[in-house]
PDB file of C-alpha atoms in Angstrom:
ATOM      1  CA  MET A   1     -36.734 -18.993  -8.940  1.00  0.00           C
ATOM      2  CA  ILE A   2     -34.294 -16.209  -8.113  1.00  0.00           C
ATOM      3  CA  SER A   3     -31.008 -16.457  -9.891  1.00  0.00           C
ATOM      4  CA  LYS A   4     -28.129 -14.336  -8.897  1.00  0.00           C
ATOM      5  CA  MET A   5     -24.806 -14.336 -10.430  1.00  0.00           C
ATOM      6  CA  TRP A   6     -21.729 -12.365  -9.303  1.00  0.00           C
ATOM      7  CA  LEU A   7     -19.047 -12.260 -11.814  1.00  0.00           C
ATOM      8  CA  ALA A   8     -15.624 -10.951 -11.257  1.00  0.00           C
ATOM      9  CA  ALA A   9     -13.958 -12.538 -14.257  1.00  0.00           C
ATOM     10  CA  LEU A  10     -11.875  -9.517 -14.972  1.00  0.00           C
ATOM     11  CA  ALA A  11      -8.791 -11.625 -15.928  1.00  0.00           C
ATOM     12  CA  LEU A  12     -10.153 -14.561 -17.599  1.00  0.00           C
ATOM     13  CA  PRO A  13      -7.305 -15.326 -19.993  1.00  0.00           C
ATOM     14  CA  ALA A  14      -4.687 -15.455 -17.116  1.00  0.00           C
ATOM     15  CA  LEU A  15      -7.067 -17.514 -14.914  1.00  0.00           C
ATOM     16  CA  ALA A  16      -5.851 -20.975 -16.006  1.00  0.00           C
ATOM     17  CA  ALA A  17      -2.359 -20.347 -15.280  1.00  0.00           C
ATOM     18  CA  ALA A  18      -2.986 -18.485 -11.999  1.00  0.00           C
ATOM     19  CA  GLN A  19      -5.278 -20.954 -10.289  1.00  0.00           C
ATOM     20  CA  ASP A  20      -3.823 -23.953  -8.660  1.00  0.00           C
ATOM     21  CA  ILE A  21      -6.768 -26.118  -9.643  1.00  0.00           C
ATOM     22  CA  PRO A  22      -8.962 -25.766 -12.655  1.00  0.00           C
ATOM     23  CA  LEU A  23     -12.178 -24.539 -11.170  1.00  0.00           C
ATOM     24  CA  ASN A  24     -13.788 -24.246 -14.596  1.00  0.00           C
ATOM     25  CA  LEU A  25     -14.387 -28.087 -14.231  1.00  0.00           C
ATOM     26  CA  LEU A  26     -17.323 -26.994 -12.215  1.00  0.00           C
ATOM     27  CA  ASP A  27     -18.782 -24.608 -14.749  1.00  0.00           C
ATOM     28  CA  PRO A  28     -21.360 -26.940 -16.269  1.00  0.00           C
ATOM     29  CA  LEU A  29     -23.110 -26.909 -12.818  1.00  0.00           C
ATOM     30  CA  GLY A  30     -23.752 -23.205 -13.344  1.00  0.00           C
ATOM     31  CA  PRO A  31     -27.074 -23.587 -15.244  1.00  0.00           C
ATOM     32  CA  LYS A  32     -28.434 -25.878 -12.801  1.00  0.00           C
ATOM     33  CA  ALA A  33     -27.811 -23.561  -9.874  1.00  0.00           C
ATOM     34  CA  THR A  34     -30.236 -21.089  -8.315  1.00  0.00           C
ATOM     35  CA  GLU A  35     -27.385 -18.981  -7.203  1.00  0.00           C
ATOM     36  CA  THR A  36     -23.689 -18.863  -8.389  1.00  0.00           C
ATOM     37  CA  VAL A  37     -20.859 -16.966  -6.949  1.00  0.00           C
ATOM     38  CA  GLN A  38     -17.620 -16.619  -8.962  1.00  0.00           C
ATOM     39  CA  VAL A  39     -14.813 -14.752  -7.631  1.00  0.00           C
ATOM     40  CA  ASN A  40     -11.581 -14.517  -9.878  1.00  0.00           C
ATOM     41  CA  LEU A  41      -9.065 -12.178  -8.408  1.00  0.00           C
ATOM     42  CA  ASP A  42      -5.618 -12.528  -9.643  1.00  0.00           C
ATOM     43  CA  GLY A  43      -2.501 -10.891  -8.254  1.00  0.00           C
ATOM     44  CA  SER A  44      -3.052  -7.570  -9.965  1.00  0.00           C
ATOM     45  CA  LEU A  45      -6.666  -7.351  -8.765  1.00  0.00           C
ATOM     46  CA  LEU A  46      -5.846  -8.312  -5.206  1.00  0.00           C
ATOM     47  CA  GLN A  47      -3.187  -5.456  -5.262  1.00  0.00           C
ATOM     48  CA  MET A  48      -5.769  -2.993  -6.597  1.00  0.00           C
ATOM     49  CA  ALA A  49      -8.157  -4.094  -3.878  1.00  0.00           C
ATOM     50  CA  ALA A  50      -5.535  -3.738  -1.267  1.00  0.00           C
ATOM     51  CA  LYS A  51      -5.192   0.021  -2.347  1.00  0.00           C
ATOM     52  CA  PHE A  52      -8.903   0.370  -1.254  1.00  0.00           C
ATOM     53  CA  LEU A  53      -8.383  -1.218   2.004  1.00  0.00           C
ATOM     54  CA  ASN A  54      -8.106   1.181   4.941  1.00  0.00           C
ATOM     55  CA  GLY A  55      -4.757   0.746   6.696  1.00  0.00           C
ATOM     56  CA  LYS A  56      -5.977   2.642   9.587  1.00  0.00           C
ATOM     57  CA  ASP A  57      -8.763   0.164  10.215  1.00  0.00           C
ATOM     58  CA  ALA A  58      -7.423  -2.715  12.300  1.00  0.00           C
ATOM     59  CA  ASP A  59      -9.366  -5.344  10.509  1.00  0.00           C
ATOM     60  CA  GLU A  60      -8.892  -4.032   7.124  1.00  0.00           C
ATOM     61  CA  ALA A  61      -5.074  -3.663   7.842  1.00  0.00           C
ATOM     62  CA  LYS A  62      -4.900  -7.340   8.684  1.00  0.00           C
ATOM     63  CA  VAL A  63      -6.683  -8.286   5.320  1.00  0.00           C
ATOM     64  CA  LYS A  64      -3.965  -5.914   3.642  1.00  0.00           C
ATOM     65  CA  ASP A  65      -1.310  -7.959   5.374  1.00  0.00           C
ATOM     66  CA  LEU A  66      -2.889 -11.245   4.350  1.00  0.00           C
ATOM     67  CA  LEU A  67      -3.071 -10.069   0.647  1.00  0.00           C
ATOM     68  CA  ASN A  68       0.920  -9.228   0.692  1.00  0.00           C
ATOM     69  CA  GLY A  69       1.906 -12.798  -0.209  1.00  0.00           C
ATOM     70  CA  LEU A  70      -1.092 -13.898  -2.202  1.00  0.00           C
ATOM     71  CA  LYS A  71      -1.275 -14.418  -5.895  1.00  0.00           C
ATOM     72  CA  GLY A  72      -4.952 -15.111  -6.245  1.00  0.00           C
ATOM     73  CA  ILE A  73      -8.214 -15.867  -4.822  1.00  0.00           C
ATOM     74  CA  TYR A  74     -10.682 -18.008  -6.771  1.00  0.00           C
ATOM     75  CA  VAL A  75     -14.087 -19.099  -5.611  1.00  0.00           C
ATOM     76  CA  ARG A  76     -16.928 -21.168  -7.254  1.00  0.00           C
ATOM     77  CA  SER A  77     -19.935 -21.593  -5.109  1.00  0.00           C
ATOM     78  CA  PHE A  78     -23.192 -23.133  -6.355  1.00  0.00           C
ATOM     79  CA  LYS A  79     -26.524 -23.214  -4.578  1.00  0.00           C
ATOM     80  CA  PHE A  80     -29.244 -25.535  -5.830  1.00  0.00           C
ATOM     81  CA  GLU A  81     -32.906 -25.584  -5.396  1.00  0.00           C
ATOM     82  CA  LYS A  82     -32.937 -29.331  -4.499  1.00  0.00           C
ATOM     83  CA  ALA A  83     -30.404 -31.958  -3.685  1.00  0.00           C
ATOM     84  CA  GLY A  84     -28.936 -34.175  -6.213  1.00  0.00           C
ATOM     85  CA  GLU A  85     -28.239 -31.584  -8.780  1.00  0.00           C
ATOM     86  CA  TYR A  86     -24.366 -32.379  -8.762  1.00  0.00           C
ATOM     87  CA  SER A  87     -22.930 -35.863  -8.299  1.00  0.00           C
ATOM     88  CA  ALA A  88     -20.127 -37.244  -6.244  1.00  0.00           C
ATOM     89  CA  ALA A  89     -18.278 -37.561  -9.442  1.00  0.00           C
ATOM     90  CA  ASP A  90     -18.174 -33.663  -9.848  1.00  0.00           C
ATOM     91  CA  VAL A  91     -16.607 -33.556  -6.218  1.00  0.00           C
ATOM     92  CA  ASP A  92     -14.300 -36.443  -6.986  1.00  0.00           C
ATOM     93  CA  ARG A  93     -13.133 -34.729 -10.139  1.00  0.00           C
ATOM     94  CA  MET A  94     -12.168 -31.668  -8.122  1.00  0.00           C
ATOM     95  CA  ARG A  95     -10.571 -33.960  -5.468  1.00  0.00           C
ATOM     96  CA  GLY A  96      -8.564 -35.457  -8.178  1.00  0.00           C
ATOM     97  CA  GLN A  97      -6.954 -32.203  -8.984  1.00  0.00           C
ATOM     98  CA  LEU A  98      -5.611 -31.966  -5.454  1.00  0.00           C
ATOM     99  CA  LYS A  99      -3.126 -34.865  -5.544  1.00  0.00           C
ATOM    100  CA  GLY A 100       0.174 -33.846  -3.688  1.00  0.00           C
ATOM    101  CA  TRP A 101      -1.888 -31.403  -1.516  1.00  0.00           C
ATOM    102  CA  ASN A 102      -1.782 -32.011   2.270  1.00  0.00           C
ATOM    103  CA  GLU A 103      -5.410 -32.693   3.381  1.00  0.00           C
ATOM    104  CA  ILE A 104      -5.413 -31.294   6.988  1.00  0.00           C
ATOM    105  CA  VAL A 105      -9.349 -31.598   7.514  1.00  0.00           C
ATOM    106  CA  ASN A 106     -11.595 -33.992   5.882  1.00  0.00           C
ATOM    107  CA  VAL A 107     -15.047 -34.439   7.188  1.00  0.00           C
ATOM    108  CA  ARG A 108     -17.146 -36.855   5.382  1.00  0.00           C
ATOM    109  CA  GLY A 109     -20.632 -37.263   6.581  1.00  0.00           C
ATOM    110  CA  PRO A 110     -23.743 -39.082   5.032  1.00  0.00           C
ATOM    111  CA  LYS A 111     -24.605 -35.819   3.352  1.00  0.00           C
ATOM    112  CA  GLU A 112     -21.803 -33.382   3.795  1.00  0.00           C
ATOM    113  CA  ASN A 113     -18.314 -33.747   2.605  1.00  0.00           C
ATOM    114  CA  THR A 114     -15.768 -30.974   3.577  1.00  0.00           C
ATOM    115  CA  GLY A 115     -12.095 -30.878   2.979  1.00  0.00           C
ATOM    116  CA  ILE A 116      -9.247 -28.386   3.658  1.00  0.00           C
ATOM    117  CA  TYR A 117      -6.130 -28.736   1.768  1.00  0.00           C
ATOM    118  CA  LEU A 118      -2.752 -27.050   1.903  1.00  0.00           C
ATOM    119  CA  LYS A 119       0.035 -27.029  -0.691  1.00  0.00           C
ATOM    120  CA  THR A 120       3.372 -26.528   0.979  1.00  0.00           C
ATOM    121  CA  ASP A 121       6.764 -25.559  -0.141  1.00  0.00           C
ATOM    122  CA  GLY A 122       8.919 -26.669   2.641  1.00  0.00           C
ATOM    123  CA  GLN A 123       7.908 -24.760   5.596  1.00  0.00           C
ATOM    124  CA  LYS A 124       5.771 -22.296   3.660  1.00  0.00           C
ATOM    125  CA  ILE A 125       2.246 -22.697   2.757  1.00  0.00           C
ATOM    126  CA  GLN A 126       1.779 -21.861  -0.963  1.00  0.00           C
ATOM    127  CA  GLY A 127      -1.905 -22.535  -1.336  1.00  0.00           C
ATOM    128  CA  LEU A 128      -5.123 -23.465   0.220  1.00  0.00           C
ATOM    129  CA  VAL A 129      -8.227 -25.071  -1.137  1.00  0.00           C
ATOM    130  CA  VAL A 130     -11.630 -25.530   0.882  1.00  0.00           C
ATOM    131  CA  LEU A 131     -13.950 -27.969  -0.753  1.00  0.00           C
ATOM    132  CA  ALA A 132     -17.396 -27.895   0.887  1.00  0.00           C
ATOM    133  CA  ALA A 133     -20.025 -30.176  -0.698  1.00  0.00           C
ATOM    134  CA  GLU A 134     -23.454 -29.996   0.968  1.00  0.00           C
ATOM    135  CA  PRO A 135     -26.640 -31.396  -0.288  1.00  0.00           C
ATOM    136  CA  MET A 136     -27.831 -28.268  -1.863  1.00  0.00           C
ATOM    137  CA  GLU A 137     -24.515 -26.384  -2.073  1.00  0.00           C
ATOM    138  CA  LEU A 138     -21.082 -26.886  -3.603  1.00  0.00           C
ATOM    139  CA  THR A 139     -18.423 -24.588  -2.892  1.00  0.00           C
ATOM    140  CA  VAL A 140     -14.639 -24.514  -3.868  1.00  0.00           C
ATOM    141  CA  VAL A 141     -12.196 -21.950  -2.584  1.00  0.00           C
ATOM    142  CA  ASN A 142      -8.558 -21.565  -3.971  1.00  0.00           C
ATOM    143  CA  ILE A 143      -6.260 -19.211  -2.305  1.00  0.00           C
ATOM    144  CA  VAL A 144      -2.977 -19.016  -4.127  1.00  0.00           C
ATOM    145  CA  GLY A 145       0.308 -17.814  -2.713  1.00  0.00           C
ATOM    146  CA  SER A 146       2.069 -17.651   0.596  1.00  0.00           C
ATOM    147  CA  ILE A 147      -0.523 -17.780   3.506  1.00  0.00           C
ATOM    148  CA  GLN A 148       0.013 -18.474   7.129  1.00  0.00           C
ATOM    149  CA  PRO A 149      -2.795 -20.044   9.169  1.00  0.00           C
ATOM    150  CA  GLU A 150      -2.110 -17.380  11.870  1.00  0.00           C
ATOM    151  CA  GLN A 151      -3.100 -14.786   9.364  1.00  0.00           C
ATOM    152  CA  LEU A 152      -6.438 -16.419   8.919  1.00  0.00           C
ATOM    153  CA  LYS A 153      -6.471 -16.878  12.736  1.00  0.00           C
ATOM    154  CA  ASP A 154      -5.793 -13.062  13.184  1.00  0.00           C
ATOM    155  CA  LEU A 155      -8.871 -12.533  10.990  1.00  0.00           C
ATOM    156  CA  SER A 156     -11.023 -14.742  13.149  1.00  0.00           C
ATOM    157  CA  GLY A 157     -14.063 -13.039  14.517  1.00  0.00           C
ATOM    158  CA  LYS A 158     -13.695 -10.205  11.927  1.00  0.00           C
ATOM    159  CA  PHE A 159     -14.959 -12.080   8.989  1.00  0.00           C
ATOM    160  CA  GLY A 160     -16.393 -15.025  10.700  1.00  0.00           C
ATOM    161  CA  ILE A 161     -13.174 -16.841   9.973  1.00  0.00           C
ATOM    162  CA  PRO A 162     -12.596 -19.880  12.485  1.00  0.00           C
ATOM    163  CA  ASP A 163      -9.305 -20.970  13.946  1.00  0.00           C
ATOM    164  CA  LEU A 164      -7.847 -23.055  11.182  1.00  0.00           C
ATOM    165  CA  GLY A 165      -4.920 -24.065  13.112  1.00  0.00           C
ATOM    166  CA  ASP A 166      -7.062 -25.612  15.858  1.00  0.00           C
ATOM    167  CA  ALA A 167      -9.141 -27.298  13.267  1.00  0.00           C
ATOM    168  CA  ALA A 168      -6.156 -28.837  11.590  1.00  0.00           C
ATOM    169  CA  LYS A 169      -4.852 -30.061  15.095  1.00  0.00           C
ATOM    170  CA  LYS A 170      -8.197 -31.611  15.957  1.00  0.00           C
ATOM    171  CA  ALA A 171      -8.525 -33.213  12.545  1.00  0.00           C
ATOM    172  CA  GLY A 172      -5.088 -34.615  13.021  1.00  0.00           C
ATOM    173  CA  LYS A 173      -6.171 -36.040  16.539  1.00  0.00           C
ATOM    174  CA  ASN A 174      -9.184 -37.493  14.986  1.00  0.00           C
ATOM    175  CA  ARG A 175      -7.240 -39.342  12.466  1.00  0.00           C
ATOM    176  CA  GLU A 176      -4.687 -40.452  15.002  1.00  0.00           C
ATOM    177  CA  GLU A 177      -7.522 -41.926  17.133  1.00  0.00           C
TER     178      GLU A 177
ATOM    179  CA  MET B   1     -16.385  84.534 -65.903  1.00  0.00           C
ATOM    180  CA  THR B   2     -16.890  85.136 -62.227  1.00  0.00           C
ATOM    181  CA  ASP B   3     -14.809  83.850 -59.494  1.00  0.00           C
ATOM    182  CA  PHE B   4     -17.848  81.636 -58.556  1.00  0.00           C
ATOM    183  CA  GLU B   5     -18.080  80.149 -61.949  1.00  0.00           C
ATOM    184  CA  ARG B   6     -14.411  79.420 -62.031  1.00  0.00           C
ATOM    185  CA  ASP B   7     -14.392  77.826 -58.788  1.00  0.00           C
ATOM    186  CA  LEU B   8     -17.384  75.597 -59.903  1.00  0.00           C
ATOM    187  CA  LYS B   9     -15.710  74.768 -63.170  1.00  0.00           C
ATOM    188  CA  GLU B  10     -12.579  73.676 -61.375  1.00  0.00           C
ATOM    189  CA  ALA B  11     -14.539  71.559 -58.879  1.00  0.00           C
ATOM    190  CA  LEU B  12     -16.489  69.854 -61.647  1.00  0.00           C
ATOM    191  CA  LYS B  13     -13.333  69.132 -63.768  1.00  0.00           C
ATOM    192  CA  ARG B  14     -12.833  65.465 -64.661  1.00  0.00           C
ATOM    193  CA  ARG B  15     -10.237  63.975 -62.716  1.00  0.00           C
ATOM    194  CA  GLU B  16      -8.783  60.500 -63.300  1.00  0.00           C
ATOM    195  CA  PRO B  17      -9.031  58.304 -60.250  1.00  0.00           C
ATOM    196  CA  PRO B  18      -5.789  57.095 -58.754  1.00  0.00           C
ATOM    197  CA  ARG B  19      -4.312  53.927 -60.412  1.00  0.00           C
ATOM    198  CA  ASP B  20      -4.696  51.771 -57.226  1.00  0.00           C
ATOM    199  CA  LEU B  21      -8.474  52.812 -56.485  1.00  0.00           C
ATOM    200  CA  THR B  22     -10.081  49.717 -57.883  1.00  0.00           C
ATOM    201  CA  ALA B  23      -7.605  47.521 -56.167  1.00  0.00           C
ATOM    202  CA  GLY B  24      -7.951  49.417 -52.798  1.00  0.00           C
ATOM    203  CA  ILE B  25     -11.730  49.348 -53.038  1.00  0.00           C
ATOM    204  CA  MET B  26     -11.925  45.516 -53.909  1.00  0.00           C
ATOM    205  CA  ALA B  27      -9.492  44.932 -51.101  1.00  0.00           C
ATOM    206  CA  ARG B  28     -11.761  46.781 -48.627  1.00  0.00           C
ATOM    207  CA  ILE B  29     -14.879  45.030 -49.652  1.00  0.00           C
ATOM    208  CA  ALA B  30     -13.454  41.638 -49.992  1.00  0.00           C
ATOM    209  CA  PRO B  31     -14.664  39.175 -47.225  1.00  0.00           C
ATOM    210  CA  GLN B  32     -12.147  38.910 -44.544  1.00  0.00           C
ATOM    211  CA  GLN B  33     -10.456  35.528 -43.921  1.00  0.00           C
ATOM    212  CA  PRO B  34     -11.746  34.041 -40.616  1.00  0.00           C
ATOM    213  CA  ARG B  35      -9.005  34.328 -38.010  1.00  0.00           C
ATOM    214  CA  PHE B  36      -7.841  31.014 -36.372  1.00  0.00           C
ATOM    215  CA  HIS B  37      -9.064  31.264 -32.857  1.00  0.00           C
ATOM    216  CA  TRP B  38      -6.814  28.860 -30.993  1.00  0.00           C
ATOM    217  CA  ARG B  39      -7.822  29.763 -27.530  1.00  0.00           C
ATOM    218  CA  PRO B  40     -11.218  27.914 -27.354  1.00  0.00           C
ATOM    219  CA  LEU B  41      -9.434  24.840 -29.005  1.00  0.00           C
ATOM    220  CA  VAL B  42      -6.852  24.788 -26.187  1.00  0.00           C
ATOM    221  CA  ALA B  43      -9.647  25.222 -23.764  1.00  0.00           C
ATOM    222  CA  ILE B  44     -11.665  22.242 -25.392  1.00  0.00           C
ATOM    223  CA  ALA B  45      -8.494  20.140 -25.198  1.00  0.00           C
ATOM    224  CA  ALA B  46      -7.600  20.989 -21.860  1.00  0.00           C
ATOM    225  CA  ALA B  47     -11.140  20.015 -20.713  1.00  0.00           C
ATOM    226  CA  LEU B  48     -11.104  16.818 -22.705  1.00  0.00           C
ATOM    227  CA  VAL B  49      -7.687  15.847 -21.086  1.00  0.00           C
ATOM    228  CA  VAL B  50      -9.145  16.623 -17.636  1.00  0.00           C
ATOM    229  CA  PHE B  51     -12.289  14.641 -18.593  1.00  0.00           C
ATOM    230  CA  ALA B  52     -10.294  11.740 -19.720  1.00  0.00           C
ATOM    231  CA  GLY B  53      -8.002  11.695 -16.674  1.00  0.00           C
ATOM    232  CA  GLY B  54     -11.002  11.971 -14.340  1.00  0.00           C
ATOM    233  CA  PHE B  55     -12.897   9.013 -16.184  1.00  0.00           C
ATOM    234  CA  GLU B  56      -9.645   6.929 -16.137  1.00  0.00           C
ATOM    235  CA  GLN B  57      -9.335   7.759 -12.362  1.00  0.00           C
ATOM    236  CA  TYR B  58     -13.055   6.880 -11.935  1.00  0.00           C
ATOM    237  CA  GLN B  59     -12.611   3.544 -13.830  1.00  0.00           C
ATOM    238  CA  GLN B  60      -9.624   2.605 -11.591  1.00  0.00           C
ATOM    239  CA  TYR B  61     -11.653   3.664  -8.472  1.00  0.00           C
ATOM    240  CA  ARG B  62     -14.688   1.481  -9.716  1.00  0.00           C
ATOM    241  CA  LYS B  63     -12.377  -1.418 -10.533  1.00  0.00           C
ATOM    242  CA  GLY B  64     -10.678  -1.280  -7.238  1.00  0.00           C
ATOM    243  CA  GLN B  65     -14.020  -1.017  -5.355  1.00  0.00           C
ATOM    244  CA  GLU B  66     -15.390  -3.997  -7.179  1.00  0.00           C
ATOM    245  CA  ALA B  67     -12.175  -5.996  -6.558  1.00  0.00           C
ATOM    246  CA  LYS B  68     -12.364  -5.087  -2.833  1.00  0.00           C
ATOM    247  CA  GLN B  69     -16.038  -6.350  -2.807  1.00  0.00           C
ATOM    248  CA  GLN B  70     -15.169  -9.511  -4.549  1.00  0.00           C
ATOM    249  CA  LEU B  71     -12.395 -10.068  -1.926  1.00  0.00           C
ATOM    250  CA  MET B  72     -14.616  -9.459   0.943  1.00  0.00           C
ATOM    251  CA  LEU B  73     -17.120 -11.809  -0.741  1.00  0.00           C
ATOM    252  CA  ALA B  74     -14.393 -14.521  -1.066  1.00  0.00           C
ATOM    253  CA  LEU B  75     -13.121 -14.048   2.522  1.00  0.00           C
ATOM    254  CA  GLU B  76     -16.888 -14.326   3.726  1.00  0.00           C
ATOM    255  CA  ILE B  77     -17.281 -17.598   1.728  1.00  0.00           C
ATOM    256  CA  THR B  78     -14.037 -18.977   2.887  1.00  0.00           C
ATOM    257  CA  ALA B  79     -14.769 -18.109   6.468  1.00  0.00           C
ATOM    258  CA  GLN B  80     -18.134 -19.746   6.141  1.00  0.00           C
ATOM    259  CA  LYS B  81     -16.882 -22.940   4.745  1.00  0.00           C
ATOM    260  CA  LEU B  82     -13.897 -23.129   7.319  1.00  0.00           C
ATOM    261  CA  ALA B  83     -16.535 -22.614   9.993  1.00  0.00           C
ATOM    262  CA  VAL B  84     -18.502 -25.633   8.634  1.00  0.00           C
ATOM    263  CA  ALA B  85     -15.320 -27.664   8.728  1.00  0.00           C
ATOM    264  CA  THR B  86     -14.462 -26.542  12.215  1.00  0.00           C
ATOM    265  CA  ASP B  87     -17.947 -27.081  13.496  1.00  0.00           C
ATOM    266  CA  LYS B  88     -17.846 -30.719  12.136  1.00  0.00           C
ATOM    267  CA  VAL B  89     -14.458 -31.379  13.777  1.00  0.00           C
ATOM    268  CA  ASN B  90     -15.865 -29.911  17.035  1.00  0.00           C
ATOM    269  CA  GLU B  91     -19.023 -31.942  16.696  1.00  0.00           C
ATOM    270  CA  LEU B  92     -16.897 -35.182  16.105  1.00  0.00           C
ATOM    271  CA  ASN B  93     -14.663 -34.255  18.986  1.00  0.00           C
ATOM    272  CA  GLN B  94     -17.633 -33.799  21.293  1.00  0.00           C
ATOM    273  CA  ARG B  95     -19.056 -37.237  20.337  1.00  0.00           C
ATOM    274  CA  ARG B  96     -15.689 -38.816  20.876  1.00  0.00           C
ATOM    275  CA  ILE B  97     -15.368 -37.225  24.294  1.00  0.00           C
ATOM    276  CA  GLY B  98     -18.888 -38.452  25.134  1.00  0.00           C
ATOM    277  CA  HIS B  99     -18.245 -41.886  23.803  1.00  0.00           C
ATOM    278  CA  ASP B 100     -14.788 -41.988  25.903  1.00  0.00           C
ATOM    279  CA  GLN B 101     -16.726 -41.027  29.060  1.00  0.00           C
TER     280      GLN B 101
END
């Protein structure tokens, strides 16, 4: 069993305060996973990363723009050898932390469960959470700070980022119908 | 007494050494105090400062590169998961369109 772990916990003490949702609730799943990805980038690390982005490169310049309003990016992703290594309760516990957030996409299948949530402050988006639960994989992404879906849209095709705005509209239509 | 004898006697006559002879000799044969060589120390200090500065700069570079890698990884994962959600929404729409027709 190949186990890989990337750690960027460079600012651990500040994490609890910086994250919108306590991703460490998922940490007990770590030992069960065959592959764990943990990204903890607080504001200062994002600014540091921004310094190493090439402003002359069009794609990296867009990422740099995206980072301007961000206060943090946190990711927990676990891949398992077989299904059933995490429970619905684990997912529900994370979902429970998202009360007050706008659920813009929620796809619940027999096996998969994917949700996209936005935290808004008036017109401004102040945070984004992507929760993707697949049989052998569980991923939660928390982007903290001012982010515009257009910015993610601008990055579409560059990092494989799809059109979030369209997804939200379609999801809205689905719910209306 | 010949002139020669007189000269010889004069040359061999006992003479008292100067009073400061012993002190002078002792001063000459005393081990010299090592001189303080400050130039190598300054050079070493300068090298250390340059090394420390370079190391700090390298650490910052390494940390920045690591942060950039983490950022790209985070964006890639976010993109992947958003794509999964979008695909699901598209799939549902396709099914609905098929069903409506």
